[in-house]
mmCIF file of C-alpha atoms in Angstrom:
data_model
loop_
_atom_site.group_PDB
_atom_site.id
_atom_site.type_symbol
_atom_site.label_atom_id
_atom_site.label_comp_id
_atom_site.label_asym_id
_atom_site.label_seq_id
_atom_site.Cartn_x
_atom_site.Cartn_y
_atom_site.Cartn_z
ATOM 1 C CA UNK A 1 -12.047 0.603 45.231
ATOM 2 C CA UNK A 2 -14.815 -1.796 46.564
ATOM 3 C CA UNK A 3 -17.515 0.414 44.879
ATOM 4 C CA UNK A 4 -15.568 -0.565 41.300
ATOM 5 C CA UNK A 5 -15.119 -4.143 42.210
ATOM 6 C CA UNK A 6 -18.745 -4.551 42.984
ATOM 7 C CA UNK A 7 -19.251 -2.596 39.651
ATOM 8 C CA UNK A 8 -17.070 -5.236 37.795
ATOM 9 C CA UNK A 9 -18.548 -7.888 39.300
ATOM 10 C CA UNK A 10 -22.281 -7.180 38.388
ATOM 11 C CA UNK A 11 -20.959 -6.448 34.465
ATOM 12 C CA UNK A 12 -19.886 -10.300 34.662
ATOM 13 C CA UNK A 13 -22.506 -11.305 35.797
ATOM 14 C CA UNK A 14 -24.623 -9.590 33.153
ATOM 15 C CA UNK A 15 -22.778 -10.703 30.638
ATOM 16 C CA UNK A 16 -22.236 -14.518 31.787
ATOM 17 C CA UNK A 17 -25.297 -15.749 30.272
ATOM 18 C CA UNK A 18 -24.574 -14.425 26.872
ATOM 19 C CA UNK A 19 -20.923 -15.882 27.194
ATOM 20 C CA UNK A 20 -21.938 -19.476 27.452
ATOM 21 C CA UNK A 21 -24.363 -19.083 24.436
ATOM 22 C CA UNK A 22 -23.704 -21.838 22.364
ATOM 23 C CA UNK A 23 -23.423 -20.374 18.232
ATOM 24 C CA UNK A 24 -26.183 -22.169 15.980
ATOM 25 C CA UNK A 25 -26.023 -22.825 12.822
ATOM 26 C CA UNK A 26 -28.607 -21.346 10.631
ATOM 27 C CA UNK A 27 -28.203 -21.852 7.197
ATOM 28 C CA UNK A 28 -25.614 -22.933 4.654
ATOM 29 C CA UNK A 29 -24.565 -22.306 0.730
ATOM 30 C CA UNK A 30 -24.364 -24.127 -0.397
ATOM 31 C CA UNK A 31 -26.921 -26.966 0.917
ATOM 32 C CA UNK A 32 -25.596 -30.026 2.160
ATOM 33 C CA UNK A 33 -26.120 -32.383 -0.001
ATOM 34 C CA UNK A 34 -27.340 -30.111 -3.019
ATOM 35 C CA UNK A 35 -26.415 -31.271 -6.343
ATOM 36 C CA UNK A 36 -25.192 -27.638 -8.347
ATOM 37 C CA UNK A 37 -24.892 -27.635 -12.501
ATOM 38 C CA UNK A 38 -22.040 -24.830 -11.398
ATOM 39 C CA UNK A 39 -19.681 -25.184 -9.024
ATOM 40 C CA UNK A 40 -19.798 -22.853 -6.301
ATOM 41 C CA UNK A 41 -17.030 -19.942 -5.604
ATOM 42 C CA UNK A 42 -17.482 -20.083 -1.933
ATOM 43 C CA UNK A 43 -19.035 -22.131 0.879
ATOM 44 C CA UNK A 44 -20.725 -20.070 3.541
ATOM 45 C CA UNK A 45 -22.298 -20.956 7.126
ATOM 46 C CA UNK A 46 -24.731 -18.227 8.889
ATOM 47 C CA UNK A 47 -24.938 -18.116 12.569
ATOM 48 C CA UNK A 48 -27.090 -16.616 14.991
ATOM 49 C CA UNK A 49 -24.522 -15.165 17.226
ATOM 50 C CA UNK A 50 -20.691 -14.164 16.647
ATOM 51 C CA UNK A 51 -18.695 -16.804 15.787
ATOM 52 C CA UNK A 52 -14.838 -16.934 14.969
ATOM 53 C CA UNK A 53 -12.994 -18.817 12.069
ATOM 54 C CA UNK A 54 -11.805 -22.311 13.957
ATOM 55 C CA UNK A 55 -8.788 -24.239 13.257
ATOM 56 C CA UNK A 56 -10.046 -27.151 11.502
ATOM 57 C CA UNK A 57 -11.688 -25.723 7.949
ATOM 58 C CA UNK A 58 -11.294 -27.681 5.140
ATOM 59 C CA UNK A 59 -12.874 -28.438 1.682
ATOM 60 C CA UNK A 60 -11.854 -31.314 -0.216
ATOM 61 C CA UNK A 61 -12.492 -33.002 -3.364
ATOM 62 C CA UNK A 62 -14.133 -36.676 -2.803
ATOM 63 C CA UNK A 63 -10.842 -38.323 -3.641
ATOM 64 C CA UNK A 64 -8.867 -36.347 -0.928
ATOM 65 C CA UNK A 65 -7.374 -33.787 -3.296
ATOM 66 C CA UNK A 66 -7.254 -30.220 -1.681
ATOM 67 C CA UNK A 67 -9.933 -27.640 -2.977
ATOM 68 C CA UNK A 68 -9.223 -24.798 -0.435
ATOM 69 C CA UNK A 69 -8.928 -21.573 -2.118
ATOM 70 C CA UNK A 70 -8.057 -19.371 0.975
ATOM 71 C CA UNK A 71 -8.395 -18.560 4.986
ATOM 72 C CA UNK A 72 -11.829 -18.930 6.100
ATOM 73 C CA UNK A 73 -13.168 -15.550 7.251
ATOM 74 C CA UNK A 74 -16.065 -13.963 9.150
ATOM 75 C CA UNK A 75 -18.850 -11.682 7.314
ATOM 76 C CA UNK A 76 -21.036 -9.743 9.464
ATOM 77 C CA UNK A 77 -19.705 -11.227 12.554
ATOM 78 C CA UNK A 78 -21.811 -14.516 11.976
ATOM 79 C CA UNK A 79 -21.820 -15.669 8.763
ATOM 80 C CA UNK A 80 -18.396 -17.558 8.033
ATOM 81 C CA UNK A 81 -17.238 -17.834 4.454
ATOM 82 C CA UNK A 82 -15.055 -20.286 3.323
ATOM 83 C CA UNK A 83 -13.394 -19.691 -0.357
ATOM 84 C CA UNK A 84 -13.099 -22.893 -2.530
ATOM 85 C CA UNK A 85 -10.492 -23.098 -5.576
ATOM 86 C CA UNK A 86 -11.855 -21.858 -8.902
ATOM 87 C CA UNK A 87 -13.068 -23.648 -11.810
ATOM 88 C CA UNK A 88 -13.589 -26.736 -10.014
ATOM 89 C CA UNK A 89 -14.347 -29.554 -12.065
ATOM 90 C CA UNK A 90 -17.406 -31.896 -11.810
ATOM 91 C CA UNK A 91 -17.387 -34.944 -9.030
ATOM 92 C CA UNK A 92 -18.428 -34.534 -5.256
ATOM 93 C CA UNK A 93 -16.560 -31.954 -2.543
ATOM 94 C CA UNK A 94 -17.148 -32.260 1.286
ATOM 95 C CA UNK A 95 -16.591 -28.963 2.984
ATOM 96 C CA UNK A 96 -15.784 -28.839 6.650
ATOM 97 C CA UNK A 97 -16.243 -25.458 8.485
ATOM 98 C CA UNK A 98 -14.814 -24.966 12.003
ATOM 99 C CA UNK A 99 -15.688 -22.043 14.261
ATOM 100 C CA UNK A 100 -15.101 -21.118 17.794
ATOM 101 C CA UNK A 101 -18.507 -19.403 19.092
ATOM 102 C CA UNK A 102 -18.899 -16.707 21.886
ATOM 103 C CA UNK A 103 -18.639 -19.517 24.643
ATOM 104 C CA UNK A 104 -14.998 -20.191 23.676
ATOM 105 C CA UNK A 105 -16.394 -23.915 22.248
ATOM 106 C CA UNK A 106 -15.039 -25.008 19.122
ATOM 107 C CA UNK A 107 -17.845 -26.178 16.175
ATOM 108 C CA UNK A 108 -17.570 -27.587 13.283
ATOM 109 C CA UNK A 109 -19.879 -29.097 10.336
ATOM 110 C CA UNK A 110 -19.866 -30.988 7.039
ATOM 111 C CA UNK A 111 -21.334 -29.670 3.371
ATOM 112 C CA UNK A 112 -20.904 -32.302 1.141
ATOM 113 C CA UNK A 113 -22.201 -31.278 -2.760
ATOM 114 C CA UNK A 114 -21.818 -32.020 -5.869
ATOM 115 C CA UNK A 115 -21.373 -30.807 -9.285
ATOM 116 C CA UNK A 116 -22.215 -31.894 -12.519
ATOM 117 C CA UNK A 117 -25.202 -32.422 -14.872
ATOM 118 C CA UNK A 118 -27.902 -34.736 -13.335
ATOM 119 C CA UNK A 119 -25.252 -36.184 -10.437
ATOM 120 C CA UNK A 120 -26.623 -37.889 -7.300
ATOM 121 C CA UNK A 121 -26.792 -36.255 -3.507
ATOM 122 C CA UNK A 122 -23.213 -36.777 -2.386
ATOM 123 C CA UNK A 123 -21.891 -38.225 0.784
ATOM 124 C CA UNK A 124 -19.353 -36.115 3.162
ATOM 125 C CA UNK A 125 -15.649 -37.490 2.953
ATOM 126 C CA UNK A 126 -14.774 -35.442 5.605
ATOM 127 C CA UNK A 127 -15.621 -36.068 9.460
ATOM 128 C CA UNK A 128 -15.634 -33.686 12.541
ATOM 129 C CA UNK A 129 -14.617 -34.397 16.012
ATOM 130 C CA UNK A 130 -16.812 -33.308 19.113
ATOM 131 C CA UNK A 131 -17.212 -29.505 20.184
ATOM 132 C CA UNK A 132 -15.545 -30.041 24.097
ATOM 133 C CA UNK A 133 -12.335 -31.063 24.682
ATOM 134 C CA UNK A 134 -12.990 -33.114 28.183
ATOM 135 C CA UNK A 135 -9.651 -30.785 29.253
ATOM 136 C CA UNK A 136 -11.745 -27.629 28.864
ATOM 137 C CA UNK A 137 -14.530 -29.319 30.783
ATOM 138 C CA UNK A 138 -12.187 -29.521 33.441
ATOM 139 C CA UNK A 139 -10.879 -26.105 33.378
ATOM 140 C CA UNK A 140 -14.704 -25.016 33.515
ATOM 141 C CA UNK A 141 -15.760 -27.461 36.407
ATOM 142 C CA UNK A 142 -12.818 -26.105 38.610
ATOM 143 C CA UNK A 143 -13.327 -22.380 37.856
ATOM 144 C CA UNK A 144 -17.376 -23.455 38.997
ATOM 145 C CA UNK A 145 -16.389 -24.993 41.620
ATOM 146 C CA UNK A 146 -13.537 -22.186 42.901
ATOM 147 C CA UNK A 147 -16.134 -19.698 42.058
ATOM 148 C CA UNK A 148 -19.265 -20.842 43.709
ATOM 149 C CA UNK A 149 -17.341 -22.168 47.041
ATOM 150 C CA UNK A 150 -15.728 -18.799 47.505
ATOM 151 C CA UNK A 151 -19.154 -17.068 47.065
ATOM 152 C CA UNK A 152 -20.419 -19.299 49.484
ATOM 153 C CA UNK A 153 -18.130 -18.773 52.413
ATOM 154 C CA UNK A 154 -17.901 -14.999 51.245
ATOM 155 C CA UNK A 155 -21.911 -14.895 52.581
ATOM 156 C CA UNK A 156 -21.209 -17.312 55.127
ATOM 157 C CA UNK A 157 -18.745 -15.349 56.778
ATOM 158 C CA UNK A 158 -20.805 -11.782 55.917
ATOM 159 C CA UNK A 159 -23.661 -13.128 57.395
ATOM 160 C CA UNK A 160 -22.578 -15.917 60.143
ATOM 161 C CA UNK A 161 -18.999 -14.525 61.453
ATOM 162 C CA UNK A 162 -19.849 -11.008 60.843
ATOM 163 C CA UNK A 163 -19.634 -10.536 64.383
ATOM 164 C CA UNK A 164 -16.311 -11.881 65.059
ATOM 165 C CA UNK A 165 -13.237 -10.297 64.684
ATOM 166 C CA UNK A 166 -10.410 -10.972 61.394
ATOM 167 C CA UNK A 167 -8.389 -12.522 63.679
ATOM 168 C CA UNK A 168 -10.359 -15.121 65.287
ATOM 169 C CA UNK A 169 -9.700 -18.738 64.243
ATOM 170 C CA UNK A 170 -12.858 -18.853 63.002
ATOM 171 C CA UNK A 171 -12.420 -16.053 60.382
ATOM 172 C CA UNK A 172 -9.039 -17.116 59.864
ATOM 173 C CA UNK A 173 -10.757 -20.674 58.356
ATOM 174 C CA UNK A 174 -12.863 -18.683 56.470
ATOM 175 C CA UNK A 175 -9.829 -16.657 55.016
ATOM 176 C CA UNK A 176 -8.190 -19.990 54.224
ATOM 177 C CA UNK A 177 -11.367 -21.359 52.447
ATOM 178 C CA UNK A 178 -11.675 -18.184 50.397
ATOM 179 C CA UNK A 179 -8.167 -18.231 49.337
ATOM 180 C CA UNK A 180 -8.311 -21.827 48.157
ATOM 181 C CA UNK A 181 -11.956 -20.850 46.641
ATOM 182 C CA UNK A 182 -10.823 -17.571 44.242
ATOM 183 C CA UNK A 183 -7.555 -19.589 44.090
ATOM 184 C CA UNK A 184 -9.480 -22.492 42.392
ATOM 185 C CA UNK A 185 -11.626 -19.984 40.146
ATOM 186 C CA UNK A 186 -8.052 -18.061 38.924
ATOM 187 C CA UNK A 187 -6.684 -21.266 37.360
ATOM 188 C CA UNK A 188 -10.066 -22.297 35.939
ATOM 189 C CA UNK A 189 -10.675 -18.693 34.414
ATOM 190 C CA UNK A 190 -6.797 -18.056 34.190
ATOM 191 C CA UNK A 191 -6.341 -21.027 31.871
ATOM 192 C CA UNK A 192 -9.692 -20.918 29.852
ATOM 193 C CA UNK A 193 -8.366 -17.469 29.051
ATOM 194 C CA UNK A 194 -5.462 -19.055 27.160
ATOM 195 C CA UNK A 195 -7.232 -21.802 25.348
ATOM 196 C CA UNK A 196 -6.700 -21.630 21.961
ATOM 197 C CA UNK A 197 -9.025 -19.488 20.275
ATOM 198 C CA UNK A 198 -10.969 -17.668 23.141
ATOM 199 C CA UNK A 199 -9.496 -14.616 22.845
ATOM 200 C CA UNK A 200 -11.975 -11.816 21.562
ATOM 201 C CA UNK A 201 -14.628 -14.083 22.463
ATOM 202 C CA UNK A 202 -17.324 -12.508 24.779
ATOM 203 C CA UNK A 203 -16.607 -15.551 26.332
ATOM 204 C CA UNK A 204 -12.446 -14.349 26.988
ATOM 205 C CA UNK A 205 -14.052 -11.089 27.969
ATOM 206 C CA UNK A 206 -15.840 -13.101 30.756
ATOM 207 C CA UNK A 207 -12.985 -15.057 31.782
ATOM 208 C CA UNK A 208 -10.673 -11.853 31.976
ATOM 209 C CA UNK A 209 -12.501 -10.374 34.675
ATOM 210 C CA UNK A 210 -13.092 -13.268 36.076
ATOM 211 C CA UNK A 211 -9.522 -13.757 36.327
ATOM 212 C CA UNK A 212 -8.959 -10.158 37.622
ATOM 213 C CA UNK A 213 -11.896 -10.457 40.437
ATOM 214 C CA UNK A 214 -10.826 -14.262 41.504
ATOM 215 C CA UNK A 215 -7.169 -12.751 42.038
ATOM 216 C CA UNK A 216 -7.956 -9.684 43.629
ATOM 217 C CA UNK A 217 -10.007 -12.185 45.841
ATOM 218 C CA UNK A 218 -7.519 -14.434 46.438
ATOM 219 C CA UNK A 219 -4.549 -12.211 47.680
ATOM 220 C CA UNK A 220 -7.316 -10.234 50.004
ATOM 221 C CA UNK A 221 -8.040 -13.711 51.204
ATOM 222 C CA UNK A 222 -4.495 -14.189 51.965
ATOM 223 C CA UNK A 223 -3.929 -11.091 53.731
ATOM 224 C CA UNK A 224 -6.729 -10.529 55.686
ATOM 225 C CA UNK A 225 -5.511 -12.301 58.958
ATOM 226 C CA UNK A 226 -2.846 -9.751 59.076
ATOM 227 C CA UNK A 227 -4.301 -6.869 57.159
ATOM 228 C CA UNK A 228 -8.001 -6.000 58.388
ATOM 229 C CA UNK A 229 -9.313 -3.249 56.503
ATOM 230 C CA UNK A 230 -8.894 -5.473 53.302
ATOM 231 C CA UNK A 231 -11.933 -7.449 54.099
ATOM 232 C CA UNK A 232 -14.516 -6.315 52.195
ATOM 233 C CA UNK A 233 -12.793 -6.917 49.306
#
């Protein structure tokens, strides 16, 4: 059991760096700001990691009048495509593309064009909104902070106490400050789990063992006063 823990717990770590990669944009069709003699069947943005359709796409004409022809969907994994109504007319469009990238952050952009026979560079109609919510921030800083204070009593007490029995009240304090640690990093991981959106993210991978380890940690933590052998774990 503590040989697949450990296991688990070296997998997240691998993978942690990639989950907190941030999704750039690369490229877009077409170009903001591009005046087109024909007006475009689709608006695409290419990544240059995964990315997931967000919640806030939306192409309009200049005067507020809905041009959306469908759901925004994924090509590839990282190029997202955005479908505009057909035979669209000539004035100026602002398309806004939303994603939610690998990190579980929401994105989102402006292409403004337009179309017609020798029209000027539009301006976007449209606006975005920034990429954190400071509630997510907070979810993050207090799995951080559960995670990294449990990890730091965890070698405190390997290292330091390691001599002292479970029961003493100094490895009972170190029990407590684990529990409240991996209790701290379950609600942080727990609930960034459930944020709209990060599921199937590499970043919701992350969080679900995350979740799983800070638990497992947690109720060990708890028990170990009475229950010895569980200390390892």
């Amino acid at each position: 059991m503590t040989r697949r823990l450990v296991l688990v717990a070296v997998a997240a770590l691998v993978l942690a760096p990639a989950a907190w990669a941030h999704a750039i944009p690369l490229a877009t069709t077409p170009q903001n700001g591009a005046a087109l003699g024909q007006a475009p069947a689709e608006a695409t943005v290419h990544f240059d990691s995964p990315v997931q359709p967000g919640p806030r796409t939306a192409a309009i004409r200049n005067d507020g009048t809905s041009v959306l022809g469908g759901t925004a969907t994924v090509a590839g994994g990282t190029t997202l495509v955005i479908p505009l109504a057909a035979k669209l007319g000539s004035g100026d469009y602002t398309v806004r593309w939303s994603v939610i990238s690998e990190d579980g952050h929401e994105e989102e952009g402006l292409i403004a064009f337009a179309v017609g026979s020798g029209v000027a560079s539009p301006t976007a109609a449209l606006t975005v909104r920034g990429v954190v919510a400071w509630e997510r921030d907070l979810l993050r800083t207090l799995f951080f902070l559960g995670a990294l204070g449990a990890g730091g009593i965890a070698v405190f007490t390997a290292t330091v106490l390691r001599g002292l029995g479970p029961t003493s009240r100094e490895q009972r304090r170190a029990s407590d400050l684990l529990f409240v640690g991996f209790l701290l990093a379950f609600v942080g991981s727990d609930a960034l789990l459930h944020a709209a959106g990060v599921g199937g993210t590499r970043f919701g991978h992350v969080m679900t063992v995350a979740a799983a380890l800070s638990g497992v940690g947690a109720v060990a933590a708890a028990l170990t006063p009475r229950v010895p052998r569980l200390r390892p774990l």
